[in-house]
Amino acid sequence: MFLNQTSQYALRAMAGLIVADQNGPMKSKDLAQTTEIPSHYLSKIMRKMVEAGFVESKKGHGGGFILKKPLEQIRIIDVLNAAGFDMDEQPCVFGWDQCSDCNPCPLHPVWKRLKESFNEWAFNTTMEDIRKENRLLIDMKFSQKS
Amino acid sequence: MFLNQTSQYALRAMAGLIVADQNGPMKSKDLAQTTEIPSHYLSKIMRKMVEAGFVESKKGHGGGFILKKPLEQIRIIDVLNAAGFDMDEQPCVFGWDQCSDCNPCPLHPVWKRLKESFNEWAFNTTMEDIRKENRLLIDMKFSQKS
DNA sequence: TATTCAATAGACTTGTGAATCTATTGAAAT
DNA sequence: ATTTCAATAGATTCACAAGTCTATTGAATA
């Protein structure tokens, strides 16, 4: 796929967390179950979300993960960056790293448009938008190919 | 990058072969050198090109690879397919395999446009076009990231 | 205090595409 | 015929992302 597995998981995990919307913290194990992400691997990803300041983690009895920031302040692009993904680092269609506006590969224009659209979307969409339209991203757990 | 390493190599190898334009067959080793593709790996890819009928291979003294078809009859899309790449199999931006016109992911339209552009280009561009504009694809050997 | 629960760190394993190595086959040249 | 050259097959290795396992830490409950 386009995003790597890890960043896709990150999006899904965050989406899963906000849609759950329970009163207390959500356990990693439960989140893993609803999102269908391998639980130990999810833990690692959630650690990154904690470090980025999106969620808080509580150890011990009754612990788990809980949102720390208002949803409107968590942009998709931030989640992706926290997971280590950066669209601008993605090489062009041909993997040609010289590809640029002055020295374009045959598909440079389309590629550029895709990147721009992606970035614009990721920048302007927050987790609040995701919550409102809860079809998005949650359903992504049905995806298969890597 | 977008294409996998193997299909990028395939394009570059074919481009390298036609641009070389020498009288006799071109040795795998020489082709590997000009295209900067690991030579043993190139052999395998060339095998696929032989099987696809684009080139002929001659063993032994003075052997190597030589074009079998007229350049106008070798389309980029055929080379890619022979190398095992199929744009239509590429999952959507989110790796969401349910993504379709009726059930689109947030970036479905842009993604679709990219795929279409790519396919159109790959279908309508032949190796003859590559030869004419010999900047293309050859320079790709400078690419780095995988 | 003792127990139980759940995140965490970090070592370890797995899976896969890419790359390498070795032995074999087939063809030209001498 | 023998030698030499170059593609080929297929086993093996490598690199890296993804996934797993185990022991530890910290917090709540009893």
Short mmCIF file of C-alpha atoms (C1' of nucleotides) in Angstrom, two decimals:
data_model
loop_
_atom_site.label_atom_id
_atom_site.label_comp_id
_atom_site.label_asym_id
_atom_site.label_seq_id
_atom_site.Cartn_x
_atom_site.Cartn_y
_atom_site.Cartn_z
CA MET A 1 0.00 0.00 0.00
CA PHE A 2 0.98 3.58 0.16
CA LEU A 3 1.40 4.27 3.83
CA ASN A 4 3.46 1.68 5.57
CA GLN A 5 1.73 -0.74 7.89
CA THR A 6 2.86 1.11 10.96
CA SER A 7 1.39 4.47 10.06
CA GLN A 8 -1.81 2.90 8.92
CA TYR A 9 -2.05 1.20 12.29
CA ALA A 10 -1.43 4.52 13.99
CA LEU A 11 -4.36 6.12 12.23
CA ARG A 12 -6.60 3.19 12.93
CA ALA A 13 -5.58 3.03 16.55
CA MET A 14 -6.33 6.69 17.12
CA ALA A 15 -9.61 6.36 15.31
CA GLY A 16 -10.47 3.30 17.34
CA LEU A 17 -9.68 5.09 20.55
CA ILE A 18 -11.85 8.10 19.90
CA VAL A 19 -14.75 6.13 18.57
CA ALA A 20 -14.72 3.88 21.62
CA ASP A 21 -15.44 6.98 23.67
CA GLN A 22 -15.72 5.19 26.98
CA ASN A 23 -15.53 6.89 30.34
CA GLY A 24 -12.24 5.47 31.58
CA PRO A 25 -8.94 4.64 29.94
CA MET A 26 -8.97 2.05 27.16
CA LYS A 27 -6.76 -0.99 27.50
CA SER A 28 -4.25 -1.76 24.80
CA LYS A 29 -5.67 -5.23 24.55
CA ASP A 30 -9.20 -4.02 23.92
CA LEU A 31 -8.05 -1.48 21.40
CA ALA A 32 -6.08 -4.17 19.66
CA GLN A 33 -9.16 -6.28 19.44
CA THR A 34 -11.46 -3.66 17.95
CA THR A 35 -8.87 -2.41 15.51
CA GLU A 36 -7.47 -5.83 14.70
CA ILE A 37 -3.91 -4.75 15.24
CA PRO A 38 -1.44 -7.20 16.83
CA SER A 39 -1.58 -6.19 20.46
CA HIS A 40 2.10 -6.03 21.31
CA TYR A 41 2.82 -4.13 18.19
CA LEU A 42 0.02 -1.76 18.99
CA SER A 43 1.65 -1.04 22.33
CA LYS A 44 4.72 0.23 20.57
CA ILE A 45 2.72 2.46 18.31
CA MET A 46 0.70 3.82 21.21
CA ARG A 47 3.95 4.71 22.94
CA LYS A 48 4.64 7.03 20.03
CA MET A 49 1.22 8.57 20.38
CA VAL A 50 1.95 9.18 24.04
CA GLU A 51 5.28 10.79 23.24
CA ALA A 52 3.58 13.01 20.69
CA GLY A 53 1.20 14.17 23.42
CA PHE A 54 -2.03 12.96 21.85
CA VAL A 55 -2.86 10.43 24.53
CA GLU A 56 -1.88 9.67 28.06
CA SER A 57 -1.08 6.24 29.37
CA LYS A 58 -1.95 4.93 32.79
CA LYS A 59 -0.27 1.85 34.14
CA GLY A 60 -1.76 -0.67 36.49
CA HIS A 61 -5.25 -1.56 37.54
CA GLY A 62 -7.87 0.34 35.54
CA GLY A 63 -5.13 1.75 33.35
CA GLY A 64 -4.91 2.16 29.62
CA PHE A 65 -4.85 5.00 27.14
CA ILE A 66 -6.89 8.14 27.29
CA LEU A 67 -7.06 11.19 25.08
CA LYS A 68 -5.06 14.14 26.28
CA LYS A 69 -5.78 16.72 23.62
CA PRO A 70 -9.07 17.96 22.22
CA LEU A 71 -9.88 16.14 19.01
CA GLU A 72 -9.85 19.32 16.94
CA GLN A 73 -6.22 19.75 17.82
CA ILE A 74 -5.07 16.38 16.56
CA ARG A 75 -4.46 16.54 12.86
CA ILE A 76 -4.00 13.47 10.72
CA ILE A 77 -0.68 14.79 9.57
CA ASP A 78 0.56 14.96 13.14
CA VAL A 79 -0.44 11.39 13.82
CA LEU A 80 1.35 10.25 10.70
CA ASN A 81 4.45 12.21 11.52
CA ALA A 82 4.48 10.81 15.02
CA ALA A 83 4.32 7.36 13.48
CA GLY A 84 7.34 8.23 11.37
CA PHE A 85 5.65 8.87 8.07
CA ASP A 86 6.40 11.90 5.94
CA MET A 87 4.78 12.27 2.55
CA ASP A 88 7.43 14.68 1.39
CA GLU A 89 10.08 12.06 1.84
CA GLN A 90 8.34 9.68 -0.51
CA PRO A 91 10.38 9.27 -3.67
CA CYS A 92 8.70 9.78 -7.03
CA VAL A 93 6.94 7.10 -9.03
CA PHE A 94 10.20 5.87 -10.44
CA GLY A 95 12.20 6.21 -7.26
CA TRP A 96 14.17 8.85 -9.08
CA ASP A 97 15.44 11.17 -6.42
CA GLN A 98 16.46 13.85 -8.90
CA CYS A 99 12.84 14.30 -9.85
CA SER A 100 11.71 17.89 -9.43
CA ASP A 101 9.77 20.63 -11.15
CA CYS A 102 12.83 21.57 -13.23
CA ASN A 103 13.81 18.01 -13.91
CA PRO A 104 10.57 16.07 -13.93
CA CYS A 105 10.08 12.38 -14.50
CA PRO A 106 7.35 11.40 -16.95
CA LEU A 107 4.78 11.27 -14.20
CA HIS A 108 5.97 14.14 -12.08
CA PRO A 109 2.86 16.31 -12.47
CA VAL A 110 0.38 13.65 -11.40
CA TRP A 111 2.58 12.52 -8.60
CA LYS A 112 2.95 16.05 -7.35
CA ARG A 113 -0.77 16.54 -7.40
CA LEU A 114 -1.29 13.41 -5.35
CA LYS A 115 1.23 14.45 -2.77
CA GLU A 116 -0.29 17.89 -2.49
CA SER A 117 -3.77 16.52 -2.14
CA PHE A 118 -2.64 14.11 0.47
CA ASN A 119 -0.82 16.71 2.48
CA GLU A 120 -3.68 19.15 2.25
CA TRP A 121 -6.11 16.54 3.43
CA ALA A 122 -3.87 15.34 6.23
CA PHE A 123 -3.25 18.89 7.35
CA ASN A 124 -6.84 20.01 7.32
CA THR A 125 -8.46 16.93 8.72
CA THR A 126 -8.53 16.44 12.45
CA MET A 127 -9.55 13.57 14.62
CA GLU A 128 -12.76 15.46 15.30
CA ASP A 129 -13.62 15.14 11.62
CA ILE A 130 -12.92 11.47 11.84
CA ARG A 131 -15.19 11.13 14.83
CA LYS A 132 -18.02 12.93 13.09
CA GLU A 133 -17.76 10.75 10.04
CA ASN A 134 -17.03 7.56 11.83
CA ARG A 135 -17.19 5.39 8.75
CA LEU A 136 -13.71 6.57 7.84
CA LEU A 137 -10.57 4.79 8.90
CA ILE A 138 -12.37 2.47 11.22
CA ASP A 139 -13.50 0.34 8.34
CA MET A 140 -9.91 0.23 7.24
CA LYS A 141 -9.40 -2.66 9.59
CA PHE A 142 -10.79 -4.83 6.83
CA SER A 143 -7.84 -4.07 4.64
CA GLN A 144 -5.57 -6.93 3.85
CA LYS A 145 -2.68 -6.40 1.50
CA SER A 146 0.43 -4.87 2.86
CA MET B 1 9.21 4.37 -4.06
CA PHE B 2 6.16 3.52 -6.01
CA LEU B 3 7.25 0.80 -8.33
CA ASN B 4 9.15 -1.92 -6.61
CA GLN B 5 12.87 -2.18 -7.18
CA THR B 6 12.48 -5.05 -9.61
CA SER B 7 10.16 -3.31 -12.03
CA GLN B 8 12.21 -0.16 -11.90
CA TYR B 9 15.24 -2.23 -12.80
CA ALA B 10 13.30 -3.79 -15.66
CA LEU B 11 12.52 -0.40 -17.15
CA ARG B 12 16.05 0.79 -16.73
CA ALA B 13 17.52 -2.37 -18.17
CA MET B 14 15.38 -2.14 -21.29
CA ALA B 15 16.17 1.51 -21.64
CA GLY B 16 19.86 0.79 -21.20
CA LEU B 17 19.74 -1.92 -23.81
CA ILE B 18 18.12 0.18 -26.51
CA VAL B 19 20.23 3.22 -25.88
CA ALA B 20 23.42 1.16 -26.07
CA ASP B 21 22.44 0.40 -29.64
CA GLN B 22 25.50 -1.65 -30.44
CA ASN B 23 25.80 -3.97 -33.38
CA GLY B 24 26.03 -7.29 -31.57
CA PRO B 25 24.35 -8.70 -28.46
CA MET B 26 24.95 -6.86 -25.20
CA LYS B 27 26.43 -8.78 -22.32
CA SER B 28 24.56 -8.89 -19.05
CA LYS B 29 27.67 -7.69 -17.28
CA ASP B 30 28.02 -4.60 -19.47
CA LEU B 31 24.37 -3.78 -19.16
CA ALA B 32 24.66 -4.14 -15.42
CA GLN B 33 27.50 -1.68 -15.40
CA THR B 34 25.83 1.05 -17.42
CA THR B 35 22.54 0.74 -15.59
CA GLU B 36 24.08 0.19 -12.17
CA ILE B 37 21.96 -2.82 -11.46
CA PRO B 38 23.49 -5.75 -9.52
CA SER B 39 24.56 -8.06 -12.30
CA HIS B 40 23.24 -11.35 -11.05
CA TYR B 41 19.95 -9.82 -10.23
CA LEU B 42 19.81 -8.23 -13.65
CA SER B 43 20.20 -11.67 -15.20
CA LYS B 44 17.03 -12.79 -13.57
CA ILE B 45 15.11 -9.76 -14.71
CA MET B 46 16.41 -10.16 -18.25
CA ARG B 47 15.15 -13.70 -18.20
CA LYS B 48 11.67 -12.30 -17.75
CA MET B 49 12.21 -9.94 -20.65
CA VAL B 50 13.24 -12.92 -22.76
CA GLU B 51 10.16 -14.87 -21.73
CA ALA B 52 8.01 -11.89 -22.60
CA GLY B 53 9.53 -11.90 -26.08
CA PHE B 54 11.10 -8.44 -26.00
CA VAL B 55 14.66 -9.60 -26.23
CA GLU B 56 16.55 -12.69 -27.27
CA SER B 57 19.39 -14.20 -25.32
CA LYS B 58 22.45 -15.83 -26.81
CA LYS B 59 24.66 -18.01 -24.67
CA GLY B 60 28.36 -18.45 -25.05
CA HIS B 61 31.09 -16.54 -26.76
CA GLY B 62 29.86 -13.25 -28.19
CA GLY B 63 26.51 -13.86 -26.57
CA GLY B 64 24.27 -11.52 -24.65
CA PHE B 65 20.91 -9.91 -25.09
CA ILE B 66 19.54 -8.43 -28.26
CA LEU B 67 16.23 -6.82 -29.11
CA LYS B 68 13.73 -9.07 -30.77
CA LYS B 69 10.80 -6.75 -31.33
CA PRO B 70 10.64 -3.33 -32.95
CA LEU B 71 10.77 -0.64 -30.32
CA GLU B 72 7.35 0.75 -31.23
CA GLN B 73 5.86 -2.56 -30.24
CA ILE B 74 7.27 -2.63 -26.73
CA ARG B 75 5.04 -0.64 -24.42
CA ILE B 76 6.09 0.39 -20.95
CA ILE B 77 3.07 -1.34 -19.56
CA ASP B 78 4.17 -4.62 -21.10
CA VAL B 79 7.61 -4.34 -19.61
CA LEU B 80 6.14 -3.66 -16.21
CA ASN B 81 3.71 -6.50 -16.45
CA ALA B 82 6.48 -8.84 -17.50
CA ALA B 83 8.38 -7.73 -14.43
CA GLY B 84 5.37 -8.61 -12.33
CA PHE B 85 4.00 -5.16 -11.69
CA ASP B 86 0.35 -4.31 -12.10
CA MET B 87 -0.89 -0.86 -11.22
CA ASP B 88 -4.43 -2.08 -10.84
CA GLU B 89 -3.39 -4.40 -8.07
CA GLN B 90 -1.99 -1.55 -6.02
CA PRO B 91 -4.11 -1.03 -2.92
CA CYS B 92 -5.39 2.44 -2.17
CA VAL B 93 -3.56 5.04 -0.14
CA PHE B 94 -4.76 3.49 3.10
CA GLY B 95 -4.34 -0.09 2.03
CA TRP B 96 -8.06 -0.36 2.30
CA ASP B 97 -9.08 -3.03 -0.14
CA GLN B 98 -12.77 -2.16 0.03
CA CYS B 99 -11.98 1.21 -1.49
CA SER B 100 -14.00 1.81 -4.64
CA ASP B 101 -16.07 4.43 -6.40
CA CYS B 102 -19.13 3.48 -4.35
CA ASN B 103 -17.22 3.16 -1.12
CA PRO B 104 -14.36 5.61 -1.43
CA CYS B 105 -11.63 6.33 1.07
CA PRO B 106 -10.90 9.99 1.78
CA LEU B 107 -8.31 10.10 -0.98
CA HIS B 108 -9.96 7.85 -3.49
CA PRO B 109 -10.44 10.46 -6.22
CA VAL B 110 -6.82 11.61 -6.30
CA TRP B 111 -5.55 8.11 -6.10
CA LYS B 112 -7.77 7.03 -8.92
CA ARG B 113 -6.55 9.87 -11.06
CA LEU B 114 -2.94 8.90 -10.43
CA LYS B 115 -3.58 5.32 -11.36
CA GLU B 116 -5.37 6.32 -14.51
CA SER B 117 -2.63 8.71 -15.53
CA PHE B 118 -0.04 6.11 -14.88
CA ASN B 119 -1.80 3.44 -16.86
CA GLU B 120 -2.49 5.76 -19.72
CA TRP B 121 1.12 6.81 -19.86
CA ALA B 122 2.41 3.26 -19.57
CA PHE B 123 0.03 2.08 -22.26
CA ASN B 124 0.75 4.82 -24.74
CA THR B 125 4.48 5.07 -24.29
CA THR B 126 6.70 2.68 -26.13
CA MET B 127 10.40 1.99 -25.96
CA GLU B 128 10.72 3.96 -29.19
CA ASP B 129 9.53 7.04 -27.32
CA ILE B 130 12.10 6.33 -24.66
CA ARG B 131 14.83 6.06 -27.25
CA LYS B 132 13.87 9.35 -28.85
CA GLU B 133 13.89 11.17 -25.56
CA ASN B 134 16.86 9.41 -24.13
CA ARG B 135 17.01 11.51 -21.01
CA LEU B 136 14.16 9.52 -19.56
CA LEU B 137 14.64 6.45 -17.44
CA ILE B 138 18.33 6.28 -18.10
CA ASP B 139 18.99 8.99 -15.60
CA MET B 140 16.97 7.01 -13.16
CA LYS B 141 20.06 5.06 -12.33
CA PHE B 142 20.90 7.88 -10.01
CA SER B 143 17.97 7.05 -7.84
CA GLN B 144 18.73 5.89 -4.38
CA LYS B 145 15.92 5.23 -1.98
CA SER B 146 14.05 2.01 -2.27
"C1'" DT C 1 1.76 -4.85 52.71
"C1'" DA C 2 0.55 -8.07 49.19
"C1'" DT C 3 -1.73 -8.82 44.95
"C1'" DT C 4 -3.23 -7.91 40.55
"C1'" DC C 5 -3.41 -5.40 36.52
"C1'" DA C 6 -1.58 -3.05 32.47
"C1'" DA C 7 2.00 -0.29 30.13
"C1'" DT C 8 6.94 -0.43 28.96
"C1'" DA C 9 11.62 -1.66 27.39
"C1'" DG C 10 14.19 -4.28 24.79
"C1'" DA C 11 15.68 -8.62 23.01
"C1'" DC C 12 14.26 -11.83 19.82
"C1'" DT C 13 11.80 -14.01 15.74
"C1'" DT C 14 9.46 -13.89 11.26
"C1'" DG C 15 8.44 -12.80 6.51
"C1'" DT C 16 9.59 -10.98 2.20
"C1'" DG C 17 11.74 -8.62 -1.54
"C1'" DA C 18 16.25 -7.95 -3.00
"C1'" DA C 19 20.80 -9.54 -3.86
"C1'" DT C 20 24.49 -13.12 -4.14
"C1'" DC C 21 26.81 -17.50 -5.05
"C1'" DT C 22 27.74 -21.80 -7.33
"C1'" DA C 23 27.22 -25.17 -10.58
"C1'" DT C 24 25.37 -26.17 -15.08
"C1'" DT C 25 24.18 -25.57 -19.87
"C1'" DG C 26 24.88 -24.14 -24.49
"C1'" DA C 27 27.28 -21.87 -28.06
"C1'" DA C 28 31.19 -19.80 -30.49
"C1'" DA C 29 36.19 -19.84 -31.62
"C1'" DT C 30 40.60 -22.08 -31.89
"C1'" DA D 1 37.79 -31.88 -29.42
"C1'" DT D 2 38.92 -28.44 -26.30
"C1'" DT D 3 38.69 -24.11 -24.42
"C1'" DT D 4 36.41 -20.06 -23.30
"C1'" DC D 5 32.69 -17.28 -22.73
"C1'" DA D 6 28.08 -15.98 -21.08
"C1'" DA D 7 23.26 -17.08 -19.84
"C1'" DT D 8 20.59 -19.98 -16.63
"C1'" DA D 9 18.67 -22.42 -12.58
"C1'" DG D 10 18.20 -22.67 -8.08
"C1'" DA D 11 19.92 -22.54 -3.48
"C1'" DT D 12 21.44 -19.38 -0.29
"C1'" DT D 13 22.09 -15.03 2.12
"C1'" DC D 14 20.97 -10.20 3.37
"C1'" DA D 15 18.39 -6.21 5.03
"C1'" DC D 16 14.70 -4.38 6.98
"C1'" DA D 17 9.99 -3.84 8.40
"C1'" DA D 18 6.68 -6.19 11.01
"C1'" DG D 19 5.45 -8.92 14.75
"C1'" DT D 20 6.32 -11.61 19.23
"C1'" DC D 21 8.01 -12.71 23.82
"C1'" DT D 22 9.65 -11.93 28.46
"C1'" DA D 23 10.87 -9.47 32.29
"C1'" DT D 24 10.22 -5.06 34.57
"C1'" DT D 25 7.93 -0.99 36.26
"C1'" DG D 26 4.32 1.56 38.26
"C1'" DA D 27 -0.24 2.11 39.91
"C1'" DA D 28 -4.65 0.74 41.95
"C1'" DT D 29 -7.19 -2.31 45.03
"C1'" DA D 30 -7.88 -5.21 48.88
#
